[in-house]
XYZ file of C-alpha atoms in Angstrom:
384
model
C 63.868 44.141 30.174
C 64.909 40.801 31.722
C 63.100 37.729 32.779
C 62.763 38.631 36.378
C 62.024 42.497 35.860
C 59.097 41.851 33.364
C 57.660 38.890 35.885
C 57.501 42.008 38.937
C 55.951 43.941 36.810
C 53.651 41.845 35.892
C 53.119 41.067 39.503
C 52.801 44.227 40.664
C 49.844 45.539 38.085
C 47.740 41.926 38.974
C 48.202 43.222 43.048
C 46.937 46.984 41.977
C 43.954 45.138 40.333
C 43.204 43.225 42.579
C 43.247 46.026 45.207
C 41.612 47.984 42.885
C 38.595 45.536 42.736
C 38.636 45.730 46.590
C 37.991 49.285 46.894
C 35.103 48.978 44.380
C 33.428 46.140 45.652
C 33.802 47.689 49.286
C 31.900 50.960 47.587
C 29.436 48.486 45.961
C 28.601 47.197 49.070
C 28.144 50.432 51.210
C 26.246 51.716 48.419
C 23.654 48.841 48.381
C 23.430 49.027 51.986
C 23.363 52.647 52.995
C 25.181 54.187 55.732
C 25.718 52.480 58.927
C 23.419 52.340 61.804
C 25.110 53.935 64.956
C 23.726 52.070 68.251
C 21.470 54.056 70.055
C 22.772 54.876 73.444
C 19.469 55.861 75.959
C 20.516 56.784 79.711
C 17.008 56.092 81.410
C 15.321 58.235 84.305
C 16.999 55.913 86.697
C 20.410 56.758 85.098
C 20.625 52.988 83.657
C 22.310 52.995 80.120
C 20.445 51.014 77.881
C 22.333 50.422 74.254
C 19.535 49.324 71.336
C 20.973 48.298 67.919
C 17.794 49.857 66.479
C 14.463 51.477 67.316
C 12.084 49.371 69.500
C 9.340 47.149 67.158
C 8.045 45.405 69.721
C 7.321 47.143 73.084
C 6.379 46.160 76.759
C 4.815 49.303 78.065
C 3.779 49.367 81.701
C 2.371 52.599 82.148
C 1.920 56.559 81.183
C -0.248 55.246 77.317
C -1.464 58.316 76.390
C 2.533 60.045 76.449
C 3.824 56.538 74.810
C 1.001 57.202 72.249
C 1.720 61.297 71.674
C 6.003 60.574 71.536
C 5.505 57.861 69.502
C 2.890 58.803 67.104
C 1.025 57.185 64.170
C 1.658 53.533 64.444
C 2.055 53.537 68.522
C -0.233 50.706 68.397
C 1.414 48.651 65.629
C 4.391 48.463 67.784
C 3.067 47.246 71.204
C 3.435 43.802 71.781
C 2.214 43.923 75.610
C 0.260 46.045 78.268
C 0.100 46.240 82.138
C -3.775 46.465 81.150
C -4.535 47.253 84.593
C -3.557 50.647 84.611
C -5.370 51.151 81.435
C -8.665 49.742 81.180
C -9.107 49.364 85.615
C -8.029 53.171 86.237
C -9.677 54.469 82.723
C -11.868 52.331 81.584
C -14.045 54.985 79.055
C -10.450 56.306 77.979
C -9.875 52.849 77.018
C -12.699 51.800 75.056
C -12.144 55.447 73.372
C -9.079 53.932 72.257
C -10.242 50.368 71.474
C -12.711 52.133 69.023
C -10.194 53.619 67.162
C -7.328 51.652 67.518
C -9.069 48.140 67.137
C -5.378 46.158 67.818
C -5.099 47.599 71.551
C -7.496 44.237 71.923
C -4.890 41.825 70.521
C -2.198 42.990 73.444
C -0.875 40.621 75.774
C -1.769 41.135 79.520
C 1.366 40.930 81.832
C -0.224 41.644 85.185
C 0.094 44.483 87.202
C 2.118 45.359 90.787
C -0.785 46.572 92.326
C -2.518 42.946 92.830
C 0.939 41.089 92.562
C 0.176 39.922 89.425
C 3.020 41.193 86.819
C 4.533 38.230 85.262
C 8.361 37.720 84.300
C 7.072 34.439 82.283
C 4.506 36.321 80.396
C 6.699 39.669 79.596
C 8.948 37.242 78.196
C 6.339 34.834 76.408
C 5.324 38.355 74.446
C 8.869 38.900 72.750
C 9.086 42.656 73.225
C 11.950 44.427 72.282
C 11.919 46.532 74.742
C 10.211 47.272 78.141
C 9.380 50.563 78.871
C 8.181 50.546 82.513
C 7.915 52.936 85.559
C 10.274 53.086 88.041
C 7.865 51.580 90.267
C 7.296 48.640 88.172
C 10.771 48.171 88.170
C 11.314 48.320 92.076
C 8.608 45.819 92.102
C 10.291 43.637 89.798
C 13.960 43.508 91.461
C 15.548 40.925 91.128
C 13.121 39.268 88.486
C 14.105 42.245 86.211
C 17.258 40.494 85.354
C 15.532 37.443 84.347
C 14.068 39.630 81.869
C 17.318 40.895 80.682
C 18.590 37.310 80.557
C 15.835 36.671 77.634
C 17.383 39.703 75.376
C 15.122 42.424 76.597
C 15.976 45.662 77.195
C 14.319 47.865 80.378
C 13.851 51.221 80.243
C 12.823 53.565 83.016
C 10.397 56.440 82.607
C 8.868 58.382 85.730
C 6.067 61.605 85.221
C 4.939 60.205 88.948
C 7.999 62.213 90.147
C 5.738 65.376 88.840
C 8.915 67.539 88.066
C 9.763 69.314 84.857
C 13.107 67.093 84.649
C 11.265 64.001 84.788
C 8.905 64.583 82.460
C 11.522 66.130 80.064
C 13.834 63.876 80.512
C 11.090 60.603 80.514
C 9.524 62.287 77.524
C 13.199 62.115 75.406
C 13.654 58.443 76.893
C 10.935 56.979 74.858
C 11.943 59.017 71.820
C 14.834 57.869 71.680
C 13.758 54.278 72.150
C 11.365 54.470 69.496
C 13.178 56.893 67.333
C 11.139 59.815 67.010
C 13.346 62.036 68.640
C 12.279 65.086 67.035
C 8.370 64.418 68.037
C 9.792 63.714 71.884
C 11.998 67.367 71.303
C 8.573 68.946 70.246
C 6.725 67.810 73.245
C 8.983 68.069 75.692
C 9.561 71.596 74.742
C 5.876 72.494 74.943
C 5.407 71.143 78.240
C 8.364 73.213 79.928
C 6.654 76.784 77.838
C 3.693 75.924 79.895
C 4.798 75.314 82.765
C 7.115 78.107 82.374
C 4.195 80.553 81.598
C 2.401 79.175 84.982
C 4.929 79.508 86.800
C 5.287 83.306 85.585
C 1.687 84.549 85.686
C 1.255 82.922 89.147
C 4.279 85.066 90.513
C 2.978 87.997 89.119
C -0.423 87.846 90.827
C 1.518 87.657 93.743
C 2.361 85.014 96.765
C 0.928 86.592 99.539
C -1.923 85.544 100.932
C -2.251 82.470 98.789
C -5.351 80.854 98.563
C -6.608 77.588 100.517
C -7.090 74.831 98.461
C -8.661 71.286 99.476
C -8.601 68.598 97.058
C -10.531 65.262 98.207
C -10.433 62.240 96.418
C -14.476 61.503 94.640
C -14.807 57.441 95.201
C -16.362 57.672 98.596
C -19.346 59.766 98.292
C -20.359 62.661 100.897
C -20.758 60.327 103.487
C -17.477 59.646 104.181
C -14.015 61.365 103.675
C -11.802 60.761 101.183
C -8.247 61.004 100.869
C -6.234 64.135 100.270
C -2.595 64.595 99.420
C -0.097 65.665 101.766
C 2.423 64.922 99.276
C 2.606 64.284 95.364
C -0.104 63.441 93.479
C -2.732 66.722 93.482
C -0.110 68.168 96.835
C 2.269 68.859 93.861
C 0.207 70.391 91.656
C -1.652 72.550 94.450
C 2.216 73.756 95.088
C 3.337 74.641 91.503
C 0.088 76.798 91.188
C 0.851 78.872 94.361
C -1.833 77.852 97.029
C -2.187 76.388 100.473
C -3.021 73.049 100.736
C -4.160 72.300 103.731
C -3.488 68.695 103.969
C 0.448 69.799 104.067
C 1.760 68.446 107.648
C -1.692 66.657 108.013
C -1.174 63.523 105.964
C 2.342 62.288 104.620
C 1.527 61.191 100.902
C -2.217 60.727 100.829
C -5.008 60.172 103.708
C -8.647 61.224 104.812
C -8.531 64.281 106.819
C -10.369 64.937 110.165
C -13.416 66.725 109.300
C -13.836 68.893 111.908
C -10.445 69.960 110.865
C -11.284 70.826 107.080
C -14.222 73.378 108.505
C -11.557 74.809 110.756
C -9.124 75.446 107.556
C -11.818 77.116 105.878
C -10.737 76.270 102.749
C -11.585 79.230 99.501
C -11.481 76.508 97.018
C -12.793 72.975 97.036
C -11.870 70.427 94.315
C -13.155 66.557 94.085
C -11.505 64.466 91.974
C -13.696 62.486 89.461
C -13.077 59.351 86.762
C -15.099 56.792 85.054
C -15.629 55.108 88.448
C -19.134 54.147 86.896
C -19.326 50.618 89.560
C -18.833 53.053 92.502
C -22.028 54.190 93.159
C -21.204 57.499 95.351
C -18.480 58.137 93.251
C -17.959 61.589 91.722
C -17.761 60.328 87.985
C -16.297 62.762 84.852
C -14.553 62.222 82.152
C -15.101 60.044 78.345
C -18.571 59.820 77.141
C -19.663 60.615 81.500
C -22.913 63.246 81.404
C -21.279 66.323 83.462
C -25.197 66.293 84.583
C -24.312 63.059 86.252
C -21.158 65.143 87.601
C -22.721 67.709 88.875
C -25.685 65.375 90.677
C -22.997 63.096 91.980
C -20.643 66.432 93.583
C -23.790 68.440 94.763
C -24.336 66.249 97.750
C -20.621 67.164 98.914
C -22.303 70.823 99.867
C -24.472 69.447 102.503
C -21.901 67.911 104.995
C -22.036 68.943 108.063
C -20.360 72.614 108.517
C -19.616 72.896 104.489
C -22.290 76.089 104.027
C -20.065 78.071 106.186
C -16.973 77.618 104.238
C -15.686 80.213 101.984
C -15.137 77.962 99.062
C -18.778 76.881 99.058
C -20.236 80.343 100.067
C -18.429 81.935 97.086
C -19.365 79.070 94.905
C -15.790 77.442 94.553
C -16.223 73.815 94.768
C -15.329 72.279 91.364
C -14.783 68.307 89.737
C -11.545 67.527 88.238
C -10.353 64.728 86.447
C -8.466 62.157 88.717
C -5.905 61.266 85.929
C -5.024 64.930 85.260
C -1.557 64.407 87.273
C 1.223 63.069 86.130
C 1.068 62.943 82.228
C 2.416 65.128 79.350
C -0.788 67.146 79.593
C -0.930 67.717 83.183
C -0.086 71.038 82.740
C -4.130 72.171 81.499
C -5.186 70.633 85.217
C -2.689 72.855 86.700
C -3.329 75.703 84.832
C -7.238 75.135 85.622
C -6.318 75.473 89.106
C -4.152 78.198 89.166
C -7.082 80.074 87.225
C -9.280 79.039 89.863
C -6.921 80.773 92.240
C -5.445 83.551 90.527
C -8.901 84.663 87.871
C -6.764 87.731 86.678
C -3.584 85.797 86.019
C -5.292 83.815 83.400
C -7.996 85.192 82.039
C -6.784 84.847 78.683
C -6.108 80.887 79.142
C -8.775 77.955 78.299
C -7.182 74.659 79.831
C -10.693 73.384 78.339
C -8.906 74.324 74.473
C -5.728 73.733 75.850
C -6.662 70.226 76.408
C -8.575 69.748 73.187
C -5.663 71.677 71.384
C -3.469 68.935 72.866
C -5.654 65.742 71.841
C -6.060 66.863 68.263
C -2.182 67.591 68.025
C -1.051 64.546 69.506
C -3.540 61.530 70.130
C -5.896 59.978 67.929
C -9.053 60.213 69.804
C -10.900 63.489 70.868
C -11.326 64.273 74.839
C -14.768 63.604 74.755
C -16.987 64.595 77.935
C -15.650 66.987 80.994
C -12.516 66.912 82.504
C -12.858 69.845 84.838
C -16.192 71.865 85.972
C -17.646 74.152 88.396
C -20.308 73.158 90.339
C -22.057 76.495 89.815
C -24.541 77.801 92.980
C -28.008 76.652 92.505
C -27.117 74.163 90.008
């Protein structure tokens, strides 16, 4: 073999093993690091795409804590950085401090504000470092043109909406903030339960029947019996008096929400009343229910309701179908009991074999980390 011939040769076998120590160092490296992390694509509720090179750590959340809590599961807490507290602790203060007990962190949270007194703060959402902001598509309206300030500082928005009160939205909000915090298969679970009942509703309420549907009135508790409070025309308890097949008869009166003319409730003649309580415990008329509330107090507080002026005559109060429900049973991953509570009201046969009481327990236990402690929905039975 010449010179030259032995020198290519020689050549070529330092190339292969070179190469050779390539490949293995390549396969070295992907073995010590594990398989690559695809990004995780999320279309939001408001059809933004959002692309996250991992799950969120640290999380803005602006609303809807309880389904944040349930999708996200052990260690929600741990990965909140900040809170619209507002809507927490103003709107629920008892389911708050049910949560402060047991989750001690929720105290540590930074406070961004809130849109109802003009007080969410672009500085302070981006003073907290979230990852992530999960917010409500109100939130974000409110925000504008601020939101892209946030953006600017490396955090991602995300829209979620169960105010919409469809199936869709709560499906698809309830997959969102899997996704985001990458328990998919805990979003899947719930999301599928919530469209079974619903689905279920929705079929033992067209088997009783649509005709002749039942008149429902729903007044908002803060007031007292003194003076009327609002009903829903639309959304809010309107939506939920829909999916459960009766007549509201705020529809036409009042667009979204609004007092109704009293003379005009008598004339409805409603056959079923319902007042909507919370832990309004600084409103001194208020019709109060909910964590750690005595339903005695409920029931002293909604009893006065029965003496206004042309009530006795109604067929809801004659037949002894004025009841308290819990104000924040709309709009959540559980709304569903409060619905089917109603349509029970409405439709006794339908249901008789449902309990939205151990639905709602059922659900807590399952899900959250506190127990649904107190009443969330009673009948003001006659005499009591």
């Amino acid at each position: 073999m010449s010179d030259t011939a032995l020198r290519r040769r020689q050549s070529a076998r330092a190339s292969f093993a070179r190469a050779a120590a390539l490949v293995i160092l390549a396969f070295a490296v992907l073995w010590t690091a594990g398989p690559a992390r695809a990004d995780i694509r999320v279309t939001d509720v408001m059809g933004r795409e959002v692309t996250l090179a991992k799950p969120a750590e640290r999380v803005l959340l602006g609303f809807y804590f309880e389904d944040y809590i349930a999708i996200t599961g052990p260690g929600a807490i741990d990965r909140l950085a900040a809170v619209s507290l507002h809507y927490w602790k103003g709107y629920r203060p008892r389911q708050y401090e049910a949560y402060l007990a047991a989750l001690p962190k929720i105290a540590d949270l930074v406070d961004v504000g809130d849109v109802d007194n003009g007080t969410m703060s672009v500085e302070k959402i981006v003073a907290a470092r979230p990852d992530v902001a999960i917010l409500s598509v109100g939130q974000i309206q409110y925000l504008g043109a601020s939101a892209a300030q946030i953006e600017a500082a490396g955090i991602h928005i995300v829209a979620v909406d169960y105010n919409a009160q469809t199936v869709e939205k709560h499906v698809a909000s309830t997959l969102v903030i899997g996704k985001v915090m990458g328990t998919e298969e805990r979003a899947g679970r719930l999301a599928r339960a919530y469209q079974a009942a619903v689905d279920d509703t929705l079929a033992r309420v067209r088997a009783a029947g649509a005709a002749g549907k039942p008149k429902v009135y729903v007044e908002l508790g803060q007031k007292g019996p003194r003076e009327y409070g609002n009903s829903y025309g639309k959304g809010m308890w309107a939506g939920v008096i829909d999916l459960v097949g009766g007549a509201n008869i705020a529809a036409g009166q009042v667009a979204n929400w609004g007092p109704l003319n009293p003379e005009y409730v008598i004339s409805a003649r409603p056959d079923a009343i319902f007042v909507t309580a919370s832990e309004w415990m600084g409103m001194p008329d208020a019709v109060v229910m909910g964590f750690g509330v005595d339903p005695a107090l409920t029931r002293e507080r909604l009893r006065p309701y029965l003496e206004r002026a042309g009530w006795a005559d109604l067929p809801a109060v004659r037949n002894g179908e004025v009841y308290a429900i819990y104000h924040g049973g709309t709009r959540s991953l559980y709304d569903y009991v409060y619905a089917r509570f109603m349509a029970k009201v409405l439709y006794p046969q339908a249901f008789a074999d449902v309990d939205p009481r151990a639905e709602l327990a059922a659900y807590y236990k399952e899900n959250l980390p506190i127990s649904p402690d107190g009443e969330f929905m009673l009948r003001l039975e006659p005499g009591s």
